[in-house]
XYZ file of C-alpha atoms in Angstrom:
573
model
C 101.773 114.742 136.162
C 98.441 113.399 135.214
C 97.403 111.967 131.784
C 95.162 114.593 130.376
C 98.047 117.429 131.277
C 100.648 115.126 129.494
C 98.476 114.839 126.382
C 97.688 118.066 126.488
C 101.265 119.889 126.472
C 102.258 117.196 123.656
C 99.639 118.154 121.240
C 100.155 121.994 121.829
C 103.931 121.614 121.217
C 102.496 120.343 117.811
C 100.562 123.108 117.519
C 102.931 125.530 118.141
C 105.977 124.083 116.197
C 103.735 124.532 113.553
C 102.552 128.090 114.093
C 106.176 129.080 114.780
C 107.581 127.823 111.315
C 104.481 129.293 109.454
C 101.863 127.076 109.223
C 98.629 129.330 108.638
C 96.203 126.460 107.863
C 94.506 123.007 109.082
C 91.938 121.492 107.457
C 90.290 118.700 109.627
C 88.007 115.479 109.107
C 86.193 114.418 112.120
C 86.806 111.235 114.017
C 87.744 109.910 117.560
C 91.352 108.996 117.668
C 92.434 112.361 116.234
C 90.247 114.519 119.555
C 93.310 115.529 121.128
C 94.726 117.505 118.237
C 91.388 118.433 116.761
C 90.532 120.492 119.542
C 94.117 121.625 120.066
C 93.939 122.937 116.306
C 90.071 124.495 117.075
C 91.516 126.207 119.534
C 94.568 127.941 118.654
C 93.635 131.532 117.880
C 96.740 131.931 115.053
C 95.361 129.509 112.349
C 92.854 128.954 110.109
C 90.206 125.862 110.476
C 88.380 124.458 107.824
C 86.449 121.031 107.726
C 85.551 119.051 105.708
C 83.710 115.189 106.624
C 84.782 113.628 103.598
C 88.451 112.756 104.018
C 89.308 112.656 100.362
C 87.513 115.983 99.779
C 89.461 117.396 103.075
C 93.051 116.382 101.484
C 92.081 117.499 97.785
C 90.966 120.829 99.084
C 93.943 121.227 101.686
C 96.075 120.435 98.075
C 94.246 123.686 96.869
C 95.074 125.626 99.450
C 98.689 125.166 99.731
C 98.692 125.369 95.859
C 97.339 129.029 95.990
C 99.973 129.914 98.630
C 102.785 128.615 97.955
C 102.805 127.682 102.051
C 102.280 124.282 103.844
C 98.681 123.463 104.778
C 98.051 120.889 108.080
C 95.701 118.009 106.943
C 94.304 115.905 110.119
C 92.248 112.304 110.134
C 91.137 109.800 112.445
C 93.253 106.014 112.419
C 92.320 103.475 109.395
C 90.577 104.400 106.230
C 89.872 107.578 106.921
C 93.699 108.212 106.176
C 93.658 105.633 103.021
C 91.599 107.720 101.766
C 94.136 110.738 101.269
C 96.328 108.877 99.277
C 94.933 110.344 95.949
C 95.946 113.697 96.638
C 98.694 113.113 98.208
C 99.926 111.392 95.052
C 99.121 114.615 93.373
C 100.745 116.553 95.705
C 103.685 115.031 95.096
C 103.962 114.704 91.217
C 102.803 118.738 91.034
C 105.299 119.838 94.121
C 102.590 120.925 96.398
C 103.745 121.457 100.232
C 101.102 119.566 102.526
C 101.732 118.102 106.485
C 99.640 115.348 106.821
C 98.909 113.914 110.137
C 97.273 110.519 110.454
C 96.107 109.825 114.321
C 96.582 105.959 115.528
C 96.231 103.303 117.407
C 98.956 102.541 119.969
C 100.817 99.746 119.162
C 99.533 97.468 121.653
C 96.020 97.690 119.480
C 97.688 97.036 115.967
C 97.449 93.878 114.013
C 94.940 92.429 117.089
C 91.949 93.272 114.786
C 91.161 96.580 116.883
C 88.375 98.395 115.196
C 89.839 101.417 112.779
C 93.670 99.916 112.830
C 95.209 99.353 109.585
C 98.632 99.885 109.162
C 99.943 103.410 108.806
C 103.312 103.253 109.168
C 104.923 104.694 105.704
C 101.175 104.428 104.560
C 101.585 106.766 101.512
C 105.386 104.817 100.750
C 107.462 107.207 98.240
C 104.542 109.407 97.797
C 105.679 111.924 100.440
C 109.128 113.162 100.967
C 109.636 111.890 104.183
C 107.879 110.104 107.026
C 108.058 110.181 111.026
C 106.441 107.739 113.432
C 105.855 110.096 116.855
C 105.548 108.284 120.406
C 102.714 108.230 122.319
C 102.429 111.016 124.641
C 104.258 110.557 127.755
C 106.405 112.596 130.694
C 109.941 111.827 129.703
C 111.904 114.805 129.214
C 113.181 114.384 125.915
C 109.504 113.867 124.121
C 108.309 117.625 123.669
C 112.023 118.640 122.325
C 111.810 115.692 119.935
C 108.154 116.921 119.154
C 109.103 120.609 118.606
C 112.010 119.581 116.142
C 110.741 117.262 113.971
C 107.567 119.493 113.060
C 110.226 121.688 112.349
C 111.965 119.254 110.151
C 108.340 118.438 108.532
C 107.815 122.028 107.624
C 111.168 122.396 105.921
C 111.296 119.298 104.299
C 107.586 120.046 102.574
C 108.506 123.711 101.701
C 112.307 122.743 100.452
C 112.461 122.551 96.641
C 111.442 120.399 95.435
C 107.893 121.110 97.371
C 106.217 118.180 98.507
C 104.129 116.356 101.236
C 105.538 114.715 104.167
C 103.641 112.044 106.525
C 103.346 112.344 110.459
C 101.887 108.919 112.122
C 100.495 109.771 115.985
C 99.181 107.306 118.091
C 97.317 108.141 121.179
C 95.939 106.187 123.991
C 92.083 106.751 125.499
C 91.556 109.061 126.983
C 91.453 111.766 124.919
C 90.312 114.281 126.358
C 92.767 117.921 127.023
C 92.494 121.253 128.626
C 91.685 124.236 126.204
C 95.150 126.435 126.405
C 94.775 130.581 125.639
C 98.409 130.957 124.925
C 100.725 128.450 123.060
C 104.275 127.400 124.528
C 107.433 128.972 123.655
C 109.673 127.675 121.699
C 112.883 126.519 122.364
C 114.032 126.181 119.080
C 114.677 129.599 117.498
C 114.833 130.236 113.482
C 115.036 127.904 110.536
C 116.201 129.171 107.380
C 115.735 127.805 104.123
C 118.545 128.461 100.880
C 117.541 128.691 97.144
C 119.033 126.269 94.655
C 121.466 128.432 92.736
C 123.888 126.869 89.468
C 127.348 126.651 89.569
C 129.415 129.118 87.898
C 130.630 126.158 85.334
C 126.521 125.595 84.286
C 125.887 129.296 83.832
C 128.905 129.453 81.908
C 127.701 126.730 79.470
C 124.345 128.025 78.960
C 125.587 131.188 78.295
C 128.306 129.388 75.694
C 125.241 127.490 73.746
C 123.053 130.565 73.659
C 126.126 132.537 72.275
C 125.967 130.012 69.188
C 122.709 129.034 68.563
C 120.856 130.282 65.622
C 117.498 128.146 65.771
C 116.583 127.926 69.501
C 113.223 127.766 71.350
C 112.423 128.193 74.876
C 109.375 125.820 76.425
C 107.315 127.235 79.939
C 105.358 124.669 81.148
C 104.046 124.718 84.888
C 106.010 126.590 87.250
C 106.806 126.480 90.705
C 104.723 127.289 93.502
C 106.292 131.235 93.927
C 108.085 131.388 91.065
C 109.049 134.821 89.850
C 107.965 135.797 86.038
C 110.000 138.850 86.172
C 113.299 136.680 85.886
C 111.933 135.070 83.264
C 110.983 138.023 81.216
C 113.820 139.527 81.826
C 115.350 136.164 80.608
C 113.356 136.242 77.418
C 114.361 139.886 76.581
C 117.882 139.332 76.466
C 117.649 135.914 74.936
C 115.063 136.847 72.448
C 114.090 133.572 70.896
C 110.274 131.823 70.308
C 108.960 131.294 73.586
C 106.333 128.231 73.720
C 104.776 129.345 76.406
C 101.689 126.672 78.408
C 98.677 127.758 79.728
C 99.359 126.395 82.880
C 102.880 129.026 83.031
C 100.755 131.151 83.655
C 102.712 133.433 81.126
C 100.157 134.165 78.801
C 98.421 136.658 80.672
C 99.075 140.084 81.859
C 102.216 139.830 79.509
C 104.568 142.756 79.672
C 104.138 145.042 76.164
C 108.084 144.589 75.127
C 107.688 140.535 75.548
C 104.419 139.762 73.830
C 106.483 139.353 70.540
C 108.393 136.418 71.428
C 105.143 134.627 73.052
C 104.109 131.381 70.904
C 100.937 130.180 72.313
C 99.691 128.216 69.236
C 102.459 125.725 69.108
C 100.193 122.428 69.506
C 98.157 123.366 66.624
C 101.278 124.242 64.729
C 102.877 121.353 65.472
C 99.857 119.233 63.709
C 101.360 120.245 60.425
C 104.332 118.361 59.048
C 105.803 120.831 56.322
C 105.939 123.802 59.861
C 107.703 120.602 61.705
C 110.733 120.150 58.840
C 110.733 123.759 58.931
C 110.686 124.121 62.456
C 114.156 122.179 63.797
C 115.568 123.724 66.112
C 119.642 123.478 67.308
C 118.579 123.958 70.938
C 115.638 123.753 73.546
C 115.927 125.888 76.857
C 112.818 124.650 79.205
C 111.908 125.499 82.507
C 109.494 124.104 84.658
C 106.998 120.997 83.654
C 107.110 119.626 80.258
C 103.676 121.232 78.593
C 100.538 119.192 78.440
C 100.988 119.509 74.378
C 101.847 116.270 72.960
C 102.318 117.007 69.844
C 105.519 119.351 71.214
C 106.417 115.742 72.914
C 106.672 113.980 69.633
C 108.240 117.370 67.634
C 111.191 117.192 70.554
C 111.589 113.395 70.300
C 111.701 113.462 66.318
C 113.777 116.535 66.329
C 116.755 115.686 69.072
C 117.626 118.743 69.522
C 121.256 119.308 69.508
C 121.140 121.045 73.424
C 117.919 120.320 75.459
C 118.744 122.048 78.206
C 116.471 121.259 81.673
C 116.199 123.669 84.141
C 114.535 122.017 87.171
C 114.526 122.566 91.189
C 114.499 118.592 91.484
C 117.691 116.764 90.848
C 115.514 114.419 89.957
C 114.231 116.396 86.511
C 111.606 115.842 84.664
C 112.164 114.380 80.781
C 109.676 112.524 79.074
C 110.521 112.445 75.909
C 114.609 111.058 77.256
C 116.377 113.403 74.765
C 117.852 116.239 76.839
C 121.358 116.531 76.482
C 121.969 119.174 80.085
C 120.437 119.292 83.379
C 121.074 122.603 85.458
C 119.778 122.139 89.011
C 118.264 125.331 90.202
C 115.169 127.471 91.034
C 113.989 130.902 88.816
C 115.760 133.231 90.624
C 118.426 136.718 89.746
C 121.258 134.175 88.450
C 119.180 134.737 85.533
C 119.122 138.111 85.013
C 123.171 137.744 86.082
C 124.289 135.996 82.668
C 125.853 137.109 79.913
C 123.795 136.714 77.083
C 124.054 137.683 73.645
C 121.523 136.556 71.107
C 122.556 135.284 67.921
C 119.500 134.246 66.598
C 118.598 133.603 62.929
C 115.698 136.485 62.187
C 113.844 134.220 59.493
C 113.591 131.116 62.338
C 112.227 133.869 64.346
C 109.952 135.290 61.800
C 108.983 131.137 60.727
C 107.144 130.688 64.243
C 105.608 134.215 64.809
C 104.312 134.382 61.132
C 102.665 130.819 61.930
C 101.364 131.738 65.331
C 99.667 134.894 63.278
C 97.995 132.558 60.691
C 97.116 130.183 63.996
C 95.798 132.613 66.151
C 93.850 134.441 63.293
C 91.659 131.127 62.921
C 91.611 130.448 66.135
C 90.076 134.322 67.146
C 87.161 133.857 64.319
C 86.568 130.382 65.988
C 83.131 131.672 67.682
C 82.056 133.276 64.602
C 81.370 129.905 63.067
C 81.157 127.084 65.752
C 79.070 126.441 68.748
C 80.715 123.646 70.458
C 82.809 123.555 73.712
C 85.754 125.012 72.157
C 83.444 128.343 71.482
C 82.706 128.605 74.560
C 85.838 128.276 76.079
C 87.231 130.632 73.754
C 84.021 132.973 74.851
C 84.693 132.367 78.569
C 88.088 133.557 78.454
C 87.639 136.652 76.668
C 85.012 137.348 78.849
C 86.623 136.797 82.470
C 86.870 139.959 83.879
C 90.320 141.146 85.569
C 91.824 139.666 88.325
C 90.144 136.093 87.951
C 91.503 132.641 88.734
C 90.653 130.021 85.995
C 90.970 126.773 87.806
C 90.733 123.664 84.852
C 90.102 120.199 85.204
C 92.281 118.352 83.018
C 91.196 115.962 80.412
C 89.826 118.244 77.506
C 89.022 121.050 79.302
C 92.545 122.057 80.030
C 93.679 120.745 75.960
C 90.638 123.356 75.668
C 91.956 126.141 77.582
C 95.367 125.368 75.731
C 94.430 126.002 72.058
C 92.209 128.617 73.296
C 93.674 131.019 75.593
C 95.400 133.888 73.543
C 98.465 135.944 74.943
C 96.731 139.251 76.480
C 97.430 141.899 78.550
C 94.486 141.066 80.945
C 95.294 139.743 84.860
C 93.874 136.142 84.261
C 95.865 133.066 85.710
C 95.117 129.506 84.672
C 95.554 126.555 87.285
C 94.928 123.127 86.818
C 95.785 119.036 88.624
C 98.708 118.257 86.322
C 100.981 116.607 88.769
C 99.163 113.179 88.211
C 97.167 114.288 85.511
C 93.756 112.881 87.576
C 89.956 113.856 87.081
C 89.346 113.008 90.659
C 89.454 116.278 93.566
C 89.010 118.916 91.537
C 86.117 120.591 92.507
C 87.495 120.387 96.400
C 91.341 121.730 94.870
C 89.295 124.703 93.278
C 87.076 125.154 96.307
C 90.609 125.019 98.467
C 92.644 127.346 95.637
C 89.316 129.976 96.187
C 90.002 130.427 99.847
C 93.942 130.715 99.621
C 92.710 133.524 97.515
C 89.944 135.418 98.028
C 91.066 138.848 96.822
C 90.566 137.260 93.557
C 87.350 135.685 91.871
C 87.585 131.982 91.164
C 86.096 129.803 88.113
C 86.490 126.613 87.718
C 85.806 124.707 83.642
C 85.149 121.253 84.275
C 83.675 117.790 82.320
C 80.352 116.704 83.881
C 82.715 113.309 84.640
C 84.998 114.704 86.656
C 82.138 116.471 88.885
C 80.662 113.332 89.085
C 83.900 112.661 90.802
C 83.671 114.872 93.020
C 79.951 116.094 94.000
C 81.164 115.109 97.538
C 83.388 118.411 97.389
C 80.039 120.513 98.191
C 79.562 119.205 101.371
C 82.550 121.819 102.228
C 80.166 124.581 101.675
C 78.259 123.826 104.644
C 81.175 124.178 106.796
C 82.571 127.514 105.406
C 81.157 129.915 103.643
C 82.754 129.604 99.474
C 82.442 131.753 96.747
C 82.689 130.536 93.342
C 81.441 129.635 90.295
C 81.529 125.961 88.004
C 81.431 125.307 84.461
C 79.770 122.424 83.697
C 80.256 120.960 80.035
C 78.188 118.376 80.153
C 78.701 116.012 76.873
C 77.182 112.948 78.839
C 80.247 110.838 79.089
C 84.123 111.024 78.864
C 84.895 113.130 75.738
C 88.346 113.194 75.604
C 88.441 109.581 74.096
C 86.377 110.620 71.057
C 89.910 112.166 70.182
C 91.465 109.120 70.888
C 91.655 105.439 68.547
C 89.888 104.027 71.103
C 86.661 105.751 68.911
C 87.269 104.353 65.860
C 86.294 100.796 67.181
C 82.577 101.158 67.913
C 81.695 97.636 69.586
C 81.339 98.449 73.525
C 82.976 102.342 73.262
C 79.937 103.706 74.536
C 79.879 101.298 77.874
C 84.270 101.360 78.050
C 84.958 104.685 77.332
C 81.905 107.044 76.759
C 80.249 105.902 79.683
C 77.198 108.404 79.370
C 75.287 108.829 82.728
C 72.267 110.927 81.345
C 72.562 113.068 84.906
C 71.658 116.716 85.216
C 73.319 118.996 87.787
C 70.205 120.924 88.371
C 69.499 118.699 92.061
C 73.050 119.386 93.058
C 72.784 122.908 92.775
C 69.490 123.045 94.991
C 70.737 120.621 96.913
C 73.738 122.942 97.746
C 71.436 126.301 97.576
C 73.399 127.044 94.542
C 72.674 129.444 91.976
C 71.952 127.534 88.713
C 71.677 127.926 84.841
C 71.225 125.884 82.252
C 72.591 126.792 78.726
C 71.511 124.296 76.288
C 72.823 126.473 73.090
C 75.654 128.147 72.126
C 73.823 131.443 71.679
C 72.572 131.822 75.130
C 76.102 132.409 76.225
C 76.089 135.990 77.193
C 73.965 134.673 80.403
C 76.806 133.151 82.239
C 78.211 135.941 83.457
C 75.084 137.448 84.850
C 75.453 138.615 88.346
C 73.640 135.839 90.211
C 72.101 136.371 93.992
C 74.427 133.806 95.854
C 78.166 133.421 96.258
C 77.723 129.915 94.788
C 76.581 129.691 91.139
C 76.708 126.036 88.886
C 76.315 126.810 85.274
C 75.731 123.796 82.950
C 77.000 123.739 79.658
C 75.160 120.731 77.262
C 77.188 119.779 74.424
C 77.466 116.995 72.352
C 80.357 114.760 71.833
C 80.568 114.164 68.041
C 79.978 117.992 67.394
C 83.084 118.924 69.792
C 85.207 116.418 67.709
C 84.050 117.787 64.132
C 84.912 121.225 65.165
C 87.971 121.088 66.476
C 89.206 119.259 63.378
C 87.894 121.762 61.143
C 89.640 124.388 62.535
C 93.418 122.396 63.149
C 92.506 121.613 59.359
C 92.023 125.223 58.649
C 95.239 126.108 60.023
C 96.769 123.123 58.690
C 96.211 124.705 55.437
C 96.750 128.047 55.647
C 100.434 127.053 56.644
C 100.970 124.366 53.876
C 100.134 126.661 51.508
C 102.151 129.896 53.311
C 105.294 127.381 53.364
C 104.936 125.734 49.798
């Protein structure tokens, strides 16, 4: 058998192990030692290609993807830095349960460690950043290679879409040459089905949760970020029997398009009631129910940590659950699934804790709706951009402010409007490429991403994706010329060398990067010129920049956690 036909049937047994367990999507950088399974991949008439030069781009927008569905996406890189250069999002990927194949090409050994040109070592590159890692040999005619191939992609696949969701790490090396033979029709497969369980609780741990909702008179339940495919309706239907103050984040994805019978027991104004010590004392609670993520709020971090809850229950897909704050007191391994709606609940909850949080959350939310009546900072126009976003629309958030933004901001309503954001490792860097990646995993919905004019300065590379395949979408710039989170922070309050440390102001405009991109773009330099964002523009691309200043953003929001601040001291004295 010659060379190019060996190398040839070993990549397309990669190729189709991975089309046969459900892999829709590759997204490729370009490079040399990868040819075999680039063209392999190009191709293969069953999947979807994307590119993208710019390999830490390519693996932040292959994150998006696989974040809008819920599915493993194929990322693929030449040998050295080009795969170093994943590791950021990989890291995500694995703090935020995202499921993502990545395959590094290689050197063969007899070229690593002999200072060959693009070797580095790869072997468990990415270390306890992916959920598992396999080392394939080189391509060769020994009759046990392609089964070994074939099984271990399948073992990849399952391994990155097995809860907890995660990446996993294929190394390849190849020998020159690297040329193959274009193939019409995949090979068969000789291993048949996989399936994949859910994680469902023992009968003893639905039995005690049942036992301390029976007696609990004060109890909250906390939603922070879901799983990948998680099903709401368990959840309201959870909530409806249960019928306690739901703190529900942003990022749940459970303030929107709220069924009419729930929207009672929604609490989205927690962080801002939280600020206030007389609601706190008031606000104790005997037990704490929370599933997925703990919430970006960390003012709930230091209620539950002051409070110690009696029961802090944690339900979590990971036995390795998430706790923060190191006070929960049960840990029920399993995913959102009927089990829920299976319990036997009875509420005994006391009405006037009920009526404590929803009366606040009226007061809150009342201050926070006339917020655009009086201010003109960022905060007014996030509050202005989400009551505008028409149904239907993805809201994808950078985190630092905006996403604290979106948080105070975004009201429980009715409307079809989900919220996504990088929260696994809480980074500013990839996020225009994850939104460009989330836009294409969903294009039956219109995508907006809110981001700081920092963290698109972290990513301007992203756009180079747009002249691969075509991407519709449109960016929020708020441009405060520097990092404006830390104006929040105590690092402000010392003013020797905070503007060079921590404000770090650039002075750029985003007004080249649009034309350079053939972008749409529109500058709004005041508050009152904000009914022009959401004119139609002529391309599929629009950048909108948003100038706003720093000490302003600061000022308001203070004034109005002040103004609910005292609304509620004097409600509760």
């Amino acid at each position: 058998m010659s060379e190019r036909k060996i190398l040839t049937d070993y990549v397309y047994q990669i190729v189709a192990s991975l089309v046969q367990n459900g892999v829709e999507d590759v997204v490729i950088s370009p490079g040399s030692r990868s040819t075999p399974l680039a063209y392999a991949f190009a191709s293969t008439k069953e999947l979807n290609l994307y590119r993208q030069v710019d390999e830490r781009s390519a693996a932040f927008f292959a994150l998006g993807l696989a974040k809008s569905k819920g599915k493993p996406v194929v990322l693929l890189c030449t040998s050295g830095t080009a795969a170093a250069n994943y590791y950021p999002a990989i890291v995500e990927a694995k703090y935020a349960r995202v499921p993502l194949v990545v395959i590094t090409a290689d050197r063969p050994h007899e070229l690593r460690e002999v200072g060959a040109p693009q070797a580095i070592n790869q072997i468990d590159l990415y270390g306890n950043h992916v959920k598992w890692f396999a080392e394939f040999p080189i391509p060769d005619d020994n009759s046990v290679t392609l089964p070994f191939v074939e099984r271990h992609i399948v073992r990849a696949v399952n391994i990155a879409k097995t809860h907890p969701l995660g990446p996993v790490h294929i190394n390849i090396p190849f020998r020159e040459p690297l040329l193959i033979d274009f193939q019409n029709e995949l090979p068969k497969r000789s291993f048949l089905a996989s399936f994949n369980g859910t994680i469902t609780p023992h009968y003893e741990a639905m039995k005690a949760l049942s036992s301390i909702i029976k007696v609990t008179r004060r109890g909250i339940i906390v939603i922070g970020e879901l799983a990948l495919g998680t099903k709401l309706e368990y959840l309201w239907s959870f909530i409806r029997k249960v019928q306690w103050p739901v703190l529900v984040e942003s990022l749940s994805n459970m303030r929107a398009n709220i069924p009419e019978d729930c929207k009672q027991y929604v609490i989205a104004t927690y962080d801002a009631l939280l600020k206030s010590d007389e609601f706190k004392k008031l606000a104790v609670c005997d037990t704490v129910i929370r599933f997925g993520a703990q919430p970006v709020s960390k003012f709930l971090t230091i209620f539950l940590m002051e409070s110690k809850p009696k029961n802090y229950i944690v339900i979590d897909e990971d036995p390795m659950f998430r706790d923060s704050t190191s006070v929960s007191t049960h840990f029920i391994h399993a995913t959102i699934e009927s089990w829920l709606e299976e319990m036997i609940k009875q509420s005994t909850i006391n009405e006037s804790y009920f009526t404590l949080w929803k009366t606040a959350d009226d007061i809150a939310k009342k201050h926070i709706l006339a917020y655009t009546q009086h201010e003109k900072d960022e905060g007014a126009f996030v509050r202005y951009l989400l009551e505008q976003l028409p149904e239907k629309s993805d809201l994808f958030v950078s985190s630092s402010m905006p996403i604290r933004d979106i948080d105070t901001f975004l009201l429980p309503t009715s409307k079809d409007i989900q919220i996504f954001a990088n929260r696994g490792a809480n980074g500013i860097d990839g996020v225009i490429s994850t939104a460009f990646g989330f836009s294409k995993g969903r294009e039956n919905r219109k995508t907006y991403l809110l981001i700081g004019d920092l963290a698109a300065l972290h990513d301007i590379n992203a756009f180079l994706l747009t002249r691969y395949q075509p991407c519709n979408m449109t960016i929020f710039v708020l441009n405060n010329d520097g990092g404006g989170i830390f104006s929040y922070l105590s690092q402000a309050t010392v003013k020797e060398y905070y503007e060079d440390l921590f404000g770090t102001p650039t002075a750029l405009k985003f007004q080249d990067v649009a034309n350079m991109y053939g972008m749409d773009y529109l500058l709004i330099n005041h508050f009152d010129e904000k009914e022009k964002i959401f004119d139609k523009g002529d391309k599929p691309l629009r950048l909108i920049e948003i100038r706003t200043n720093r000490n302003e953003n600061v000022q308001a929001h203070r004034k109005l956690w002040q103004h609910i601040n005292s609304e509620l001291k004097e409600w509760l004295l």
